[in-house]
CSV table of C-alpha atoms in Angstrom, one decimal:
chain,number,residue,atom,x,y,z
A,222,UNK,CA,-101.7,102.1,13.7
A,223,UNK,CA,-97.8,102.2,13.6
A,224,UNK,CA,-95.8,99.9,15.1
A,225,UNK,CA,-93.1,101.4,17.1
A,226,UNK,CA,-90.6,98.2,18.2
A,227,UNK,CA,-89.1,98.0,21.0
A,228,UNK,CA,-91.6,100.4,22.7
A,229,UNK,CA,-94.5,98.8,25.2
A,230,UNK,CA,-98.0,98.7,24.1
A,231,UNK,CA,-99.3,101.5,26.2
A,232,UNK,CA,-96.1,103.5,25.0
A,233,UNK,CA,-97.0,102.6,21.4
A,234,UNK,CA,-100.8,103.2,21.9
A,235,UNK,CA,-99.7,106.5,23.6
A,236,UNK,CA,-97.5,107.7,20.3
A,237,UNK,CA,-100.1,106.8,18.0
A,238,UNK,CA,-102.1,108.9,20.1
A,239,UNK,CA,-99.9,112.1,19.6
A,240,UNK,CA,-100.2,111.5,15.9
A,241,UNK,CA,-103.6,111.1,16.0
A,242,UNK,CA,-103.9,114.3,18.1
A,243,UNK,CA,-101.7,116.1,15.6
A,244,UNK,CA,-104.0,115.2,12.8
A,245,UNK,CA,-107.5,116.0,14.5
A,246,UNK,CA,-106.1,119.3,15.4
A,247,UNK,CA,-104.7,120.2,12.1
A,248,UNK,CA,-101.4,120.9,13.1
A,249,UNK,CA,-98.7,119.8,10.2
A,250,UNK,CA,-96.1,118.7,13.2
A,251,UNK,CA,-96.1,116.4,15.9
A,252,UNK,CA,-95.1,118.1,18.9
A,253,UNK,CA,-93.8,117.6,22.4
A,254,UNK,CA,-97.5,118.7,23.4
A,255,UNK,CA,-98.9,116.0,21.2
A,256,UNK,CA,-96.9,113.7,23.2
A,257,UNK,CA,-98.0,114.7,26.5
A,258,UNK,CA,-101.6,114.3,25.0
A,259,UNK,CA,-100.7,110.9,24.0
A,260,UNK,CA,-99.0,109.9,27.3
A,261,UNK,CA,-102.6,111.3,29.0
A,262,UNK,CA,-104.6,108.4,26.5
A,263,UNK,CA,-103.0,106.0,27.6
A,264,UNK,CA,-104.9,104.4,30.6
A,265,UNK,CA,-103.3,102.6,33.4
A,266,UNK,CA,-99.5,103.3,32.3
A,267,UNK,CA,-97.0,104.6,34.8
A,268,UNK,CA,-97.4,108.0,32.7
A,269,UNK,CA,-100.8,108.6,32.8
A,270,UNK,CA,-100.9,107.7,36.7
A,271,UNK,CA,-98.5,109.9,37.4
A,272,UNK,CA,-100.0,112.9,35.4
A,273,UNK,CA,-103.9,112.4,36.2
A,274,UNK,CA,-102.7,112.1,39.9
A,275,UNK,CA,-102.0,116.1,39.6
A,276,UNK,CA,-105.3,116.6,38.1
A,277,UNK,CA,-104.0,116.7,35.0
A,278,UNK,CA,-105.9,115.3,31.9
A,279,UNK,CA,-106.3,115.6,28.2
A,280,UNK,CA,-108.9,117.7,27.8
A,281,UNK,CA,-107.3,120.4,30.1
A,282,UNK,CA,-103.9,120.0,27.2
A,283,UNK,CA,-105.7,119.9,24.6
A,284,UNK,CA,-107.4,123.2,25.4
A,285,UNK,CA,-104.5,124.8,26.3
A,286,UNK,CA,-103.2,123.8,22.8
A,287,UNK,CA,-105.9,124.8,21.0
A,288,UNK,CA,-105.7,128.3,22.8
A,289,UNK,CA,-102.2,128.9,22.3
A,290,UNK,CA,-101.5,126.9,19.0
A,291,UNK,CA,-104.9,127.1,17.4
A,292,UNK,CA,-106.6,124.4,15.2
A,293,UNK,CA,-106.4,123.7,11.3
A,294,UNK,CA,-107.9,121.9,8.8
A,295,UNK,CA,-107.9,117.6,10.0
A,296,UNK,CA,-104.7,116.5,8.7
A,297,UNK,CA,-102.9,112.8,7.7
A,298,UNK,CA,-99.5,112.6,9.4
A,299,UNK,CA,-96.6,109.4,9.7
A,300,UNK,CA,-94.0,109.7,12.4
A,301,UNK,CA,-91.8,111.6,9.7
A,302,UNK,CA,-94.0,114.3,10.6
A,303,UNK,CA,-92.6,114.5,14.3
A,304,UNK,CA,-90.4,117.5,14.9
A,305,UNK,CA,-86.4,117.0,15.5
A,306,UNK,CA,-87.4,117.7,19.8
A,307,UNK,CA,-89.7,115.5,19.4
A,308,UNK,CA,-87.6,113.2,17.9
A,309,UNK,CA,-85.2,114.0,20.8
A,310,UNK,CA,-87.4,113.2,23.2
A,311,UNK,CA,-88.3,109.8,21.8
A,312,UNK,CA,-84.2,109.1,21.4
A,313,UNK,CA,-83.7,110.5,24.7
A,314,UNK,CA,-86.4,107.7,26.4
A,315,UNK,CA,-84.6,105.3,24.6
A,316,UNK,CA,-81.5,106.1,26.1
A,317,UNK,CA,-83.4,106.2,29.6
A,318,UNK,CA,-84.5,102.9,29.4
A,319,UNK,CA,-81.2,101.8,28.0
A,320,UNK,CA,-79.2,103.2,31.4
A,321,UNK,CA,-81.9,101.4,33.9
A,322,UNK,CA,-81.2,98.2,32.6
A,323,UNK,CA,-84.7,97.8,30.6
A,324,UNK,CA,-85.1,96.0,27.6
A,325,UNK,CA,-88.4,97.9,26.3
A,326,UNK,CA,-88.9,101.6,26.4
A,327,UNK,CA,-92.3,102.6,28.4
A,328,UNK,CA,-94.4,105.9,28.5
A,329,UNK,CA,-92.2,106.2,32.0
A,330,UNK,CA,-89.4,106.8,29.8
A,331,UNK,CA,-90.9,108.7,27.6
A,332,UNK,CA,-92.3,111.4,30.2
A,333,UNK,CA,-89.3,111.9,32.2
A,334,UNK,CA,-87.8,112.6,28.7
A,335,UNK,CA,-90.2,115.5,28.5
A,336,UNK,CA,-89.6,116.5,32.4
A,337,UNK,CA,-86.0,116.5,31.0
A,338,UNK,CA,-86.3,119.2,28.1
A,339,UNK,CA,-87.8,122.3,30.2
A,340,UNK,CA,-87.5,124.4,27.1
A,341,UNK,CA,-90.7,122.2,25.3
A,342,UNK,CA,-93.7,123.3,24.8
A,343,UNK,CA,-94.9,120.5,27.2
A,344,UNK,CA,-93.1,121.7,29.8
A,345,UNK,CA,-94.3,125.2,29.1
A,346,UNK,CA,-97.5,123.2,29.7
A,347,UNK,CA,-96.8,121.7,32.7
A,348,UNK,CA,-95.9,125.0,34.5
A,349,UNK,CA,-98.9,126.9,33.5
A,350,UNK,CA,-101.0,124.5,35.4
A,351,UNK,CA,-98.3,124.6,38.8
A,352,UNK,CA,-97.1,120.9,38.0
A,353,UNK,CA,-93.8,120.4,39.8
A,354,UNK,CA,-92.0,118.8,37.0
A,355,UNK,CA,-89.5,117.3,39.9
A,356,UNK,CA,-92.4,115.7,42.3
A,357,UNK,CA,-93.5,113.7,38.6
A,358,UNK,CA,-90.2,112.5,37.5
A,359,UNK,CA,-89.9,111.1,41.5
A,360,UNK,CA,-92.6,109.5,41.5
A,361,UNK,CA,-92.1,107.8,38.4
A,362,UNK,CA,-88.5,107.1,39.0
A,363,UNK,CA,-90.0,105.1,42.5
A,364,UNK,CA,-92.6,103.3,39.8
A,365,UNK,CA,-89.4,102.1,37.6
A,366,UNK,CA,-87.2,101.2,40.5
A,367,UNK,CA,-90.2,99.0,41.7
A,368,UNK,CA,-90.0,97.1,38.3
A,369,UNK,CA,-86.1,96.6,38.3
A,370,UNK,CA,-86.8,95.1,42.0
A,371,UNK,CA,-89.6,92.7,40.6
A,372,UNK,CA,-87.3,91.4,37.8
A,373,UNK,CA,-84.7,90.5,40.0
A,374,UNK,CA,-85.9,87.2,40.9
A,375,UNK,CA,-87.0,86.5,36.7
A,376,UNK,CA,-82.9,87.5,36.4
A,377,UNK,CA,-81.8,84.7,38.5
A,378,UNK,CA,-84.0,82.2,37.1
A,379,UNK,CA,-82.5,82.8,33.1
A,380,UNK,CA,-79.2,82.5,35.6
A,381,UNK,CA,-79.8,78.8,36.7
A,382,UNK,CA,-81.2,78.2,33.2
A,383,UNK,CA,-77.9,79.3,31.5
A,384,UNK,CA,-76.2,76.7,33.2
A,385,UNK,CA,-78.1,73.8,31.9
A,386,UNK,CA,-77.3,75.0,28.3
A,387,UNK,CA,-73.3,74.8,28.1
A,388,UNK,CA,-72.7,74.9,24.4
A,389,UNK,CA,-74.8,77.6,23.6
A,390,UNK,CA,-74.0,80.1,26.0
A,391,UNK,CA,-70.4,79.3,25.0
A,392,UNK,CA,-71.4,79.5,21.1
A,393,UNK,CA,-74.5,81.6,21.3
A,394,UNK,CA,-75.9,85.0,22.2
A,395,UNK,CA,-78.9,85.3,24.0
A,396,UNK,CA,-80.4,88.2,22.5
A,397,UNK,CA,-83.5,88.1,24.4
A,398,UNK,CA,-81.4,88.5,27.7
A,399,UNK,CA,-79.7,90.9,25.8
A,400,UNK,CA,-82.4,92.9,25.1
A,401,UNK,CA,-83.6,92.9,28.6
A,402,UNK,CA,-80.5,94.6,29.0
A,403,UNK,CA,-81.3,97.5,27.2
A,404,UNK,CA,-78.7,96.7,24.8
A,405,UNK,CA,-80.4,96.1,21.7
A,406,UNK,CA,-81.4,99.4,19.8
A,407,UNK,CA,-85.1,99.6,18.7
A,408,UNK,CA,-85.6,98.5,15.0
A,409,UNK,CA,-87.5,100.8,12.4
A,410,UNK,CA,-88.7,99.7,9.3
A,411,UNK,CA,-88.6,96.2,9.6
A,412,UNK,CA,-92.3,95.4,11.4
A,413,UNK,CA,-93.5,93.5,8.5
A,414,UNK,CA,-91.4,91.2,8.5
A,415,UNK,CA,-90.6,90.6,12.5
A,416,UNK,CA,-94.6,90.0,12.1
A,417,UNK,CA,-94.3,87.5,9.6
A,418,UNK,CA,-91.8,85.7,11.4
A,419,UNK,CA,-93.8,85.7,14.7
A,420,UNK,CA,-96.8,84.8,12.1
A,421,UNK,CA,-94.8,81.3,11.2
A,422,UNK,CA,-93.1,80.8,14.9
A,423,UNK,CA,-96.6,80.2,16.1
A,424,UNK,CA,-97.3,77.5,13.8
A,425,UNK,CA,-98.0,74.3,14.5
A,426,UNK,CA,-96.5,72.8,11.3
A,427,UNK,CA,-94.0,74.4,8.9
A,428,UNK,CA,-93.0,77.2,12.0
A,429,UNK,CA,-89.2,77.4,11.2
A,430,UNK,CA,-88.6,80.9,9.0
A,431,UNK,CA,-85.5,81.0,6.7
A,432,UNK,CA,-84.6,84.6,6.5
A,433,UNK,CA,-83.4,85.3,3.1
A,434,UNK,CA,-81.0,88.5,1.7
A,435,UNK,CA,-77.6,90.0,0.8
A,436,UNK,CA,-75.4,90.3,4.1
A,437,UNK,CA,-76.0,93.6,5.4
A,438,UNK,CA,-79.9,93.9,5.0
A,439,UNK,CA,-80.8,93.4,8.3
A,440,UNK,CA,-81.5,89.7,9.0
A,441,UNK,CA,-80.1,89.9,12.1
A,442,UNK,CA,-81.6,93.0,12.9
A,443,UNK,CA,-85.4,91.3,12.2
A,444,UNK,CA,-84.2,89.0,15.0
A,445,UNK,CA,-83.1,91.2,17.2
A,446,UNK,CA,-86.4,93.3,16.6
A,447,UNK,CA,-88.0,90.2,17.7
A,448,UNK,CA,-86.0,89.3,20.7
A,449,UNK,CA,-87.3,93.5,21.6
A,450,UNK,CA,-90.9,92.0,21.1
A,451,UNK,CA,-90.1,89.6,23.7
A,452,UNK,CA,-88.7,91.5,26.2
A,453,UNK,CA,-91.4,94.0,25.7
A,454,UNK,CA,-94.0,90.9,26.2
A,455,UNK,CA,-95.7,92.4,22.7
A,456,UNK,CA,-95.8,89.1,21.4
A,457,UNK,CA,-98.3,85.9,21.8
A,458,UNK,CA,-98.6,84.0,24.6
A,459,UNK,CA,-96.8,80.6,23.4
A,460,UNK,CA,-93.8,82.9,22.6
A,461,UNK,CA,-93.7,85.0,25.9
A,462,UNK,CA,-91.1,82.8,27.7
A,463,UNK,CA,-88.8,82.0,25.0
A,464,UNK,CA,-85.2,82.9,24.4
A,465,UNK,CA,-84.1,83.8,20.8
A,466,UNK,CA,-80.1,82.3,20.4
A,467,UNK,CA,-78.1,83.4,18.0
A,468,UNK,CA,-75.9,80.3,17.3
A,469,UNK,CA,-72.0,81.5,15.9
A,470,UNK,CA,-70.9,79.0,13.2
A,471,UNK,CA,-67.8,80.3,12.7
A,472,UNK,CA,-67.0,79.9,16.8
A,473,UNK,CA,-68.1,76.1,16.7
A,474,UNK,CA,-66.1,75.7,13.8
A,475,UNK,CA,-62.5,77.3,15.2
A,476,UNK,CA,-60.6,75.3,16.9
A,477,UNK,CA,-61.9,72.0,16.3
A,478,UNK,CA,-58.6,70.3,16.1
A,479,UNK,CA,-60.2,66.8,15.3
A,480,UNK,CA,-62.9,65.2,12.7
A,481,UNK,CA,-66.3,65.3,14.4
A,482,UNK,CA,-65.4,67.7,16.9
A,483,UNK,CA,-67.9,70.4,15.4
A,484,UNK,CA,-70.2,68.0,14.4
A,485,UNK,CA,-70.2,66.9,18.2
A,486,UNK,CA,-70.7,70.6,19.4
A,487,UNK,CA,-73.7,70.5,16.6
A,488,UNK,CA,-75.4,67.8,18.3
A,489,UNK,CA,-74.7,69.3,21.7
A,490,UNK,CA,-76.3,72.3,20.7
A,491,UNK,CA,-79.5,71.0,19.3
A,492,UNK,CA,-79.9,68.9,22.1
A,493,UNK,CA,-79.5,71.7,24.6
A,494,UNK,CA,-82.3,73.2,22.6
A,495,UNK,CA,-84.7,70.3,22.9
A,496,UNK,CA,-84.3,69.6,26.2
A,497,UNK,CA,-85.0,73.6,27.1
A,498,UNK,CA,-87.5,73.3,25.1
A,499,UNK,CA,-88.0,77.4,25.1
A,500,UNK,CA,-85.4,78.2,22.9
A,501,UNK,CA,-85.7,79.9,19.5
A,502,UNK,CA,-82.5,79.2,17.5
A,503,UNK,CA,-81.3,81.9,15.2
A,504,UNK,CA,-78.2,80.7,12.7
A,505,UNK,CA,-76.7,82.8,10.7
């Protein structure tokens, strides 16, 4: 199974879906109408809500799909194998999430990202079986606007617990918040190794990773990837309520006019840390 970060669970079960589609059909590609397939495995999402509500379910896609595309010989695909609109699409759900404020991208995103390209095959899809693509993305759109409203109050409560940590949210970035933001770009290619890390975070001994490489190969980006997997809530239990600060030497250090000054922000720092006690610091 590929993991797509950044993306929810159902979104990532629904992607690995298409592929999966794609390759039990025989088709070499992985369409907008494996998408839509996906989105329709993918039990109890916002999607698949929306879609089986209009009656609308796999096996009736799939047979369209079969009549119009036909089948092949059962095929291996990767997500290189996804075509550039279906690439789109994905980017284009990214970007979704990104303007609603949301720090993970859900199978919400991804089918109004479909509703949005009329000239898919999906949609094609869609209005062969009298499915008003405008009624779906409404309804959805109310689903995501009830999620923004039950956040709220999670909002103001990293609020209050900003104050009681000074020094790093004057030296620090909270990339978790961040993230929630739906400022953080999702991070390919480096799953390995954000599941390593979470691998030795959840340690009971010995749980402090040291991220090791030239600058410029993505450490940062492995912590940001994590801080996605947070926000996302695709990540253990004991690190589900934890905030991933990036602490910024080179701030501490400027303008410390005296000896002991940054030693004394130092010790600030770390003791904000302990005293959270749900803090993941991340120095570079």
């Amino acid at each position: 199974m590929y993991k797509f970060t950044g993306f929810t669970q159902k979104a990532n079960t629904a992607l690995n879906a298409a592929i999966e589609y794609a390759e039990n059909l025989g088709h070499t590609y992985i369409g907008s109408e494996h998408l839509l397939l996906g989105l329709l495995t993918s039990e109890g999402s916002v999607a698949y809500t929306a879609l089986t509500a209009r009656n609308i379910t796999a096996d009736d896609v799939e047979t369209a799909v079969r009549n119009s595309v036909g089948i092949g010989t059962p095929t291996v695909l990767s997500p290189n194998d996804f075509t550039p609109r279906s690439k789109n699409i994905i980017e284009t759900a990214v970007t979704i999430a990104r303007s609603l404020g949301h720090g993970y991208v859900g199978t919400e995103h991804l089918l109004i990202a479909i509703l949005r390209d009329s000239s898919c095959y999906a949609m094609d899809i869609l209005d062969a079986m009298n499915v008003s693509a405008a009624d779906v993305a409404e309804e959805i759109t109310k689903s995501v606007n009830v999620s923004q409203n039950d956040a709220n109050p999670k909002s103001k409560s990293q609020s209050k617990e900003k104050t009681e940590t000074p020094t790093l949210d004057q030296f620090g970035r909270d990339l978790t918040a961040i993230a929630r933001q739906g400022k953080i770009d999702p991070v390919i290619g480096r799953q390995k190794e954000i599941e390593r890390v979470i691998q030795i975070l959840c340690r009971r001994t010995k749980n402090n990773p040291c991220l090791i490489g030239e600058p410029g190969v993505g450490k940062t980006a492995i912590a940001e990837g994590l801080a996605l997997k947070i926000a996302s809530g695709e990540v253990p239990e004991i690190l589900k309520d934890k905030r991933i600060v990036a602490l910024d030497l080179t701030g501490m250090v400027a303008g410390t006019k005296y000896r002991g000054d940054f030693e004394e922000r130092i010790k600030s720092a770390i003791d904000e840390v302990s005293k959270a006690g749900n803090i993941i610091l991340f120095i570079d």
